[in-house]
Structure formats: C-alpha cells, structure tokens
Short mmCIF file of C-alpha atoms in Angstrom, two decimals:
data_model
loop_
_atom_site.label_atom_id
_atom_site.label_comp_id
_atom_site.label_asym_id
_atom_site.label_seq_id
_atom_site.Cartn_x
_atom_site.Cartn_y
_atom_site.Cartn_z
CA UNK A 178 0.54 88.14 36.88
CA UNK A 179 4.15 86.86 37.61
CA UNK A 180 5.64 86.08 34.12
CA UNK A 181 8.45 83.22 33.28
CA UNK A 182 9.58 82.33 36.66
CA UNK A 183 14.11 80.25 36.46
CA UNK A 184 15.13 78.48 39.72
CA UNK A 185 17.92 78.21 40.61
CA UNK A 186 19.65 82.38 41.14
CA UNK A 187 22.91 79.99 41.11
CA UNK A 188 24.06 77.29 41.04
CA UNK A 189 27.98 76.01 41.69
CA UNK A 190 28.22 72.36 40.24
CA UNK A 191 31.27 69.93 40.25
CA UNK A 192 32.14 67.97 36.92
CA UNK A 193 29.62 64.94 36.37
CA UNK A 194 27.08 66.22 38.43
CA UNK A 195 23.63 66.44 37.09
CA UNK A 196 20.83 69.69 37.54
CA UNK A 197 17.40 70.73 36.26
CA UNK A 198 17.19 74.02 35.92
CA UNK A 199 13.05 74.88 36.20
CA UNK A 200 11.74 77.04 33.92
CA UNK A 201 7.59 77.76 34.59
CA UNK A 202 5.45 80.86 33.01
CA UNK A 203 1.71 81.90 33.87
CA UNK A 204 0.72 83.73 30.76
CA UNK A 205 -0.78 80.06 29.13
CA UNK A 206 2.27 80.50 26.11
CA UNK A 207 2.98 78.78 23.48
CA UNK A 208 6.40 78.97 23.38
CA UNK A 209 8.90 78.06 25.18
CA UNK A 210 13.07 78.07 25.63
CA UNK A 211 16.06 78.08 26.81
CA UNK A 212 19.29 79.94 26.28
CA UNK A 213 22.32 80.72 27.40
CA UNK A 214 24.09 83.87 26.95
CA UNK A 215 28.03 83.71 26.86
CA UNK A 216 30.18 87.16 27.20
CA UNK A 217 31.09 88.24 22.68
CA UNK A 218 28.60 85.43 21.67
CA UNK A 219 25.36 87.24 21.95
CA UNK A 220 21.93 84.32 23.39
CA UNK A 221 22.37 80.72 21.81
CA UNK A 222 19.28 78.91 21.45
CA UNK A 223 19.82 75.46 22.80
CA UNK A 224 16.62 73.89 23.10
CA UNK A 225 12.27 75.38 22.72
CA UNK A 226 9.00 73.65 22.89
CA UNK A 227 5.82 75.41 20.99
CA UNK A 228 3.84 73.16 23.40
CA UNK A 229 3.54 70.72 25.73
CA UNK A 230 4.36 67.47 24.47
CA UNK A 231 6.77 68.78 21.34
CA UNK A 232 10.42 69.95 22.34
CA UNK A 233 12.84 70.23 19.57
CA UNK A 234 16.92 71.38 19.22
CA UNK A 235 18.45 74.50 19.17
CA UNK A 236 21.40 75.56 17.74
CA UNK A 237 23.59 73.95 20.61
CA UNK A 238 21.82 71.33 22.37
CA UNK A 239 24.53 68.96 22.95
CA UNK A 240 24.73 68.05 26.84
CA UNK A 241 21.12 69.13 27.39
CA UNK A 242 17.35 67.65 28.14
CA UNK A 243 14.36 69.18 28.32
CA UNK A 244 10.87 67.82 28.22
CA UNK A 245 7.33 69.75 28.15
CA UNK A 246 4.78 68.01 30.39
CA UNK A 247 2.62 70.87 30.78
CA UNK A 248 2.63 74.39 28.72
CA UNK A 249 3.35 75.82 32.61
CA UNK A 250 6.19 74.43 32.87
CA UNK A 251 9.78 73.99 30.77
CA UNK A 252 12.56 72.71 32.89
CA UNK A 253 16.55 72.23 31.61
CA UNK A 254 17.93 69.13 32.88
CA UNK A 255 21.87 68.53 32.73
CA UNK A 256 22.96 65.29 33.02
CA UNK A 257 26.78 64.71 33.71
CA UNK A 258 28.08 69.27 33.56
CA UNK A 259 31.11 69.70 31.92
CA UNK A 260 33.09 73.45 32.68
CA UNK A 261 31.97 74.26 29.44
CA UNK A 262 28.34 74.73 30.56
CA UNK A 263 29.15 77.01 32.96
CA UNK A 264 27.19 79.71 31.55
CA UNK A 265 24.40 82.72 31.98
CA UNK A 266 20.75 80.76 31.73
CA UNK A 267 18.39 82.49 30.54
CA UNK A 268 14.34 81.36 29.83
CA UNK A 269 12.04 82.74 27.90
CA UNK A 270 8.19 82.31 26.22
CA UNK A 271 6.18 83.79 23.82
CA UNK A 272 2.95 82.32 21.81
CA UNK A 273 3.91 82.16 18.56
CA UNK A 274 0.50 84.01 16.72
CA UNK A 275 1.22 86.50 14.97
CA UNK A 276 0.63 89.91 15.68
CA UNK A 277 -0.21 90.87 12.26
CA UNK A 278 -3.68 88.02 12.23
CA UNK A 279 -5.11 88.56 16.07
CA UNK A 280 -3.84 92.29 16.77
CA UNK A 281 -1.78 91.26 20.38
CA UNK A 282 0.63 93.49 21.08
CA UNK A 283 2.59 90.97 23.56
CA UNK A 284 2.33 88.68 20.64
CA UNK A 285 5.85 86.96 18.96
CA UNK A 286 7.98 89.50 21.56
CA UNK A 287 9.26 86.45 24.42
CA UNK A 288 9.52 86.85 27.88
CA UNK A 289 12.50 86.65 29.84
CA UNK A 290 13.49 85.49 33.47
CA UNK A 291 15.03 87.48 35.20
CA UNK A 292 18.43 84.43 34.41
CA UNK A 293 20.21 81.40 36.44
CA UNK A 294 24.13 82.24 37.05
CA UNK A 295 25.45 78.49 36.11
CA UNK A 296 29.81 77.77 38.02
CA UNK A 297 30.96 74.03 36.90
CA UNK A 298 33.85 73.42 38.65
CA UNK B 147 18.23 80.53 6.76
CA UNK B 148 18.14 83.27 9.06
CA UNK B 149 20.90 85.99 10.49
CA UNK B 150 21.17 88.74 12.55
CA UNK B 151 24.78 91.01 13.00
CA UNK B 152 25.01 93.91 14.74
CA UNK B 153 27.99 95.58 13.13
CA UNK B 154 29.64 96.81 16.98
CA UNK B 155 30.25 95.32 19.93
CA UNK B 156 31.16 98.30 22.10
CA UNK B 157 30.16 101.77 21.66
CA UNK B 158 31.16 105.12 23.96
CA UNK B 159 29.02 108.50 23.63
CA UNK B 160 29.39 110.77 26.03
CA UNK B 161 25.86 111.99 27.59
CA UNK B 162 23.42 114.33 25.26
CA UNK B 163 24.68 112.85 21.86
CA UNK B 164 23.24 110.66 19.41
CA UNK B 165 23.35 106.98 19.92
CA UNK B 166 23.51 104.75 16.59
CA UNK B 167 23.56 101.27 17.25
CA UNK B 168 24.25 98.76 13.96
CA UNK B 169 21.74 95.60 13.29
CA UNK B 170 22.24 94.28 9.85
CA UNK B 171 19.77 90.64 8.84
CA UNK B 172 19.03 88.59 6.46
CA UNK B 173 15.97 85.97 5.75
CA UNK B 174 14.36 83.90 3.30
CA UNK B 175 10.63 84.76 4.94
CA UNK B 176 8.99 88.70 6.53
CA UNK B 177 10.75 89.01 9.18
CA UNK B 178 9.69 91.01 13.02
CA UNK B 179 12.33 92.49 14.59
CA UNK B 180 13.27 93.42 17.88
CA UNK B 181 15.51 95.05 20.45
CA UNK B 182 16.02 94.31 23.55
CA UNK B 183 18.24 95.56 26.47
CA UNK B 184 19.37 93.90 29.61
CA UNK B 185 21.32 96.03 32.03
CA UNK B 186 24.14 94.50 33.65
CA UNK B 187 23.07 91.07 36.10
CA UNK B 188 19.66 91.69 34.66
CA UNK B 189 16.87 89.66 32.17
CA UNK B 190 16.42 91.49 28.94
CA UNK B 191 13.94 93.56 28.15
CA UNK B 192 12.08 94.26 25.64
CA UNK B 193 13.33 98.10 23.85
CA UNK B 194 10.80 97.59 20.67
CA UNK B 195 9.02 95.94 18.10
CA UNK B 196 8.56 95.86 14.17
CA UNK B 197 6.83 93.51 13.01
CA UNK B 198 5.90 94.84 9.05
CA UNK B 199 3.62 98.39 10.02
CA UNK B 200 5.04 101.47 10.08
CA UNK B 201 8.73 101.05 9.42
CA UNK B 202 9.60 103.88 12.28
CA UNK B 203 9.32 102.24 15.31
CA UNK B 204 9.72 104.24 18.58
CA UNK B 205 9.77 102.26 21.67
CA UNK B 206 10.94 102.97 25.39
CA UNK B 207 12.60 104.99 26.94
CA UNK B 208 13.14 107.50 23.75
CA UNK B 209 14.74 104.81 21.63
CA UNK B 210 13.51 104.13 18.08
CA UNK B 211 14.55 102.19 15.05
CA UNK B 212 13.43 102.00 11.85
CA UNK B 213 13.29 98.82 8.89
CA UNK B 214 14.86 99.18 5.88
CA UNK B 215 14.03 96.42 3.70
CA UNK B 216 16.34 97.72 0.97
CA UNK B 217 19.38 97.62 2.79
CA UNK B 218 18.27 94.73 5.27
CA UNK B 219 18.59 97.24 8.11
CA UNK B 220 16.91 97.64 11.30
CA UNK B 221 19.52 99.93 13.27
CA UNK B 222 19.10 101.40 17.15
CA UNK B 223 18.80 105.15 17.16
CA UNK B 224 18.70 107.74 20.47
CA UNK B 225 18.74 111.44 19.67
CA UNK B 226 20.32 112.02 23.94
CA UNK B 227 22.48 110.00 25.27
CA UNK B 228 21.04 109.59 29.21
CA UNK B 229 23.98 107.69 31.89
CA UNK B 230 20.69 105.12 32.42
CA UNK B 231 21.31 103.94 28.88
CA UNK B 232 24.56 102.10 29.44
CA UNK B 233 23.69 98.47 29.28
CA UNK B 234 23.99 95.52 26.80
CA UNK B 235 21.32 95.64 23.16
CA UNK B 236 21.14 92.62 21.26
CA UNK B 237 18.95 93.08 18.39
CA UNK B 238 16.72 89.41 17.53
CA UNK B 239 14.51 87.95 13.54
CA UNK B 240 11.93 86.23 14.69
CA UNK B 241 10.23 84.17 11.89
CA UNK B 242 6.89 82.49 12.09
CA UNK B 243 6.98 79.96 9.42
CA UNK B 244 5.28 76.67 10.87
CA UNK B 245 7.54 77.66 14.08
CA UNK B 246 8.74 80.55 15.90
CA UNK B 247 13.05 80.75 14.74
CA UNK B 248 14.23 83.21 16.72
CA UNK B 249 17.55 84.16 16.53
CA UNK B 250 20.26 86.82 18.37
CA UNK B 251 23.09 88.99 17.61
CA UNK B 252 26.00 89.31 19.39
CA UNK B 253 25.04 92.43 21.46
CA UNK B 254 25.93 95.94 21.93
CA UNK B 255 27.85 97.35 24.93
CA UNK B 256 26.67 100.68 24.95
CA UNK B 257 28.86 103.47 26.86
CA UNK B 258 28.02 106.43 27.68
CA UNK B 259 30.26 108.43 29.48
CA UNK B 260 29.44 111.44 31.91
#
C-alpha cells in the first residue's frame, strides 16, 4: 500500500516555463487536495477535489490548474511559472465520510505525500 | 467560516520538561480537530484527532490534547519532552458540511534543548 505518491521530489524551473506535479493515491479516497507550504504561513490550500470530475479552488488558486479524471490521480499544473511559486507542495487525500457514521478510524484523516520542492528562477 | 490560530510560532523546552503547544479555533459547524507533526524535510504525520467522542485525546509518542468547547481550544501537551520531539506542529480544523473543508494553523516549531 503506497499511500500518496508525489513526483518529482525536486524541480527547478525558469520563469515562464510550465510543468505538472503528479499526485497519485491507491486508497480509493474521494477527497484529494494540493497545498503549498511557505515559511511562517503554514499550509495553504491551492485546489481540492471531492471526486472524479469535480474540482474547486482553495485559498490560493491563482497560477495553478487541476483536473481529476480518475479517482487515483490529481495533477497540479503550473502554466507559466513565477518566482512567487517557489515553495514546497504537498498532495493529500482522505475519505470524506464522517468518522461517527462510518466508524472508520482513517476517515477524514489526511494522508500526505512526501512533498515536492519547486524553485522558480 | 473557520479558522485556526496557533498562539506561538516557536516554543523552546528542555529535555524532560513538559510541552504545551496552544491552538484556538473557530468554526460555524461541529469540527474535527487534528494535530500533525512535520520533522525537517519530511511530510506531515498525524499525531492525534478529535471527532466528538472523548474530549481528551491520546495520540502517538505520548502526546495528548484536550478539546475545550467553551474555550474553543485544542492544546497539545506532553509530560516530558524528548529530543526526537523537535519538529513543527500544525493544528488543523476540518468540517464536513457539503464537502470536507480543512484549515491549517501556521505551525509551531518546537525546539528541545538537551
């Protein structure tokens, strides 16, 4: 059981270049999300998805696109990278069912990938 | 609307002394509350969670947290700090209304002095 897998772990881009951060989970989780982590700001939600074909914006969506064509995959696209997008990116997934109803100890708990460190020059 | 406030950005304790990391939250709905830990250059790991059962929640590595609704607090404690506890800790509130909405605090860095 691999959990949440993110690739690449490290990436350096030049301003204006595009790239995709990949995220895959094998736990059949409905909910997937992307966060960026910057010093002193905690984790901020970029985009999230509650199921295949359904995505929505989080707190800091500008400059990023997402899609959810399958339950397993949730890629994050930077169409034209900017230095302000230098950050560590985390993908996370969970079931969206309440613990009390389902009785599942893992429900509603976010499982994180190991992170992707992106530098934009 | 919901928010999370971690009252200290840095906490420094001596090894063997108690740890207290403070977290206050606000939420329009009954929240689930979590503490996650992040060791340097690592991903985030769940420490413990509160989901409307017992208000005193025990987690891994000797940590526990108490949910106090009247104070809207969910402080993290440990009786005796260990060097391996040095990390950044995040308080998280999650509300399941139509969809799961998750909000992170800004984090507290815990330093443990030998």
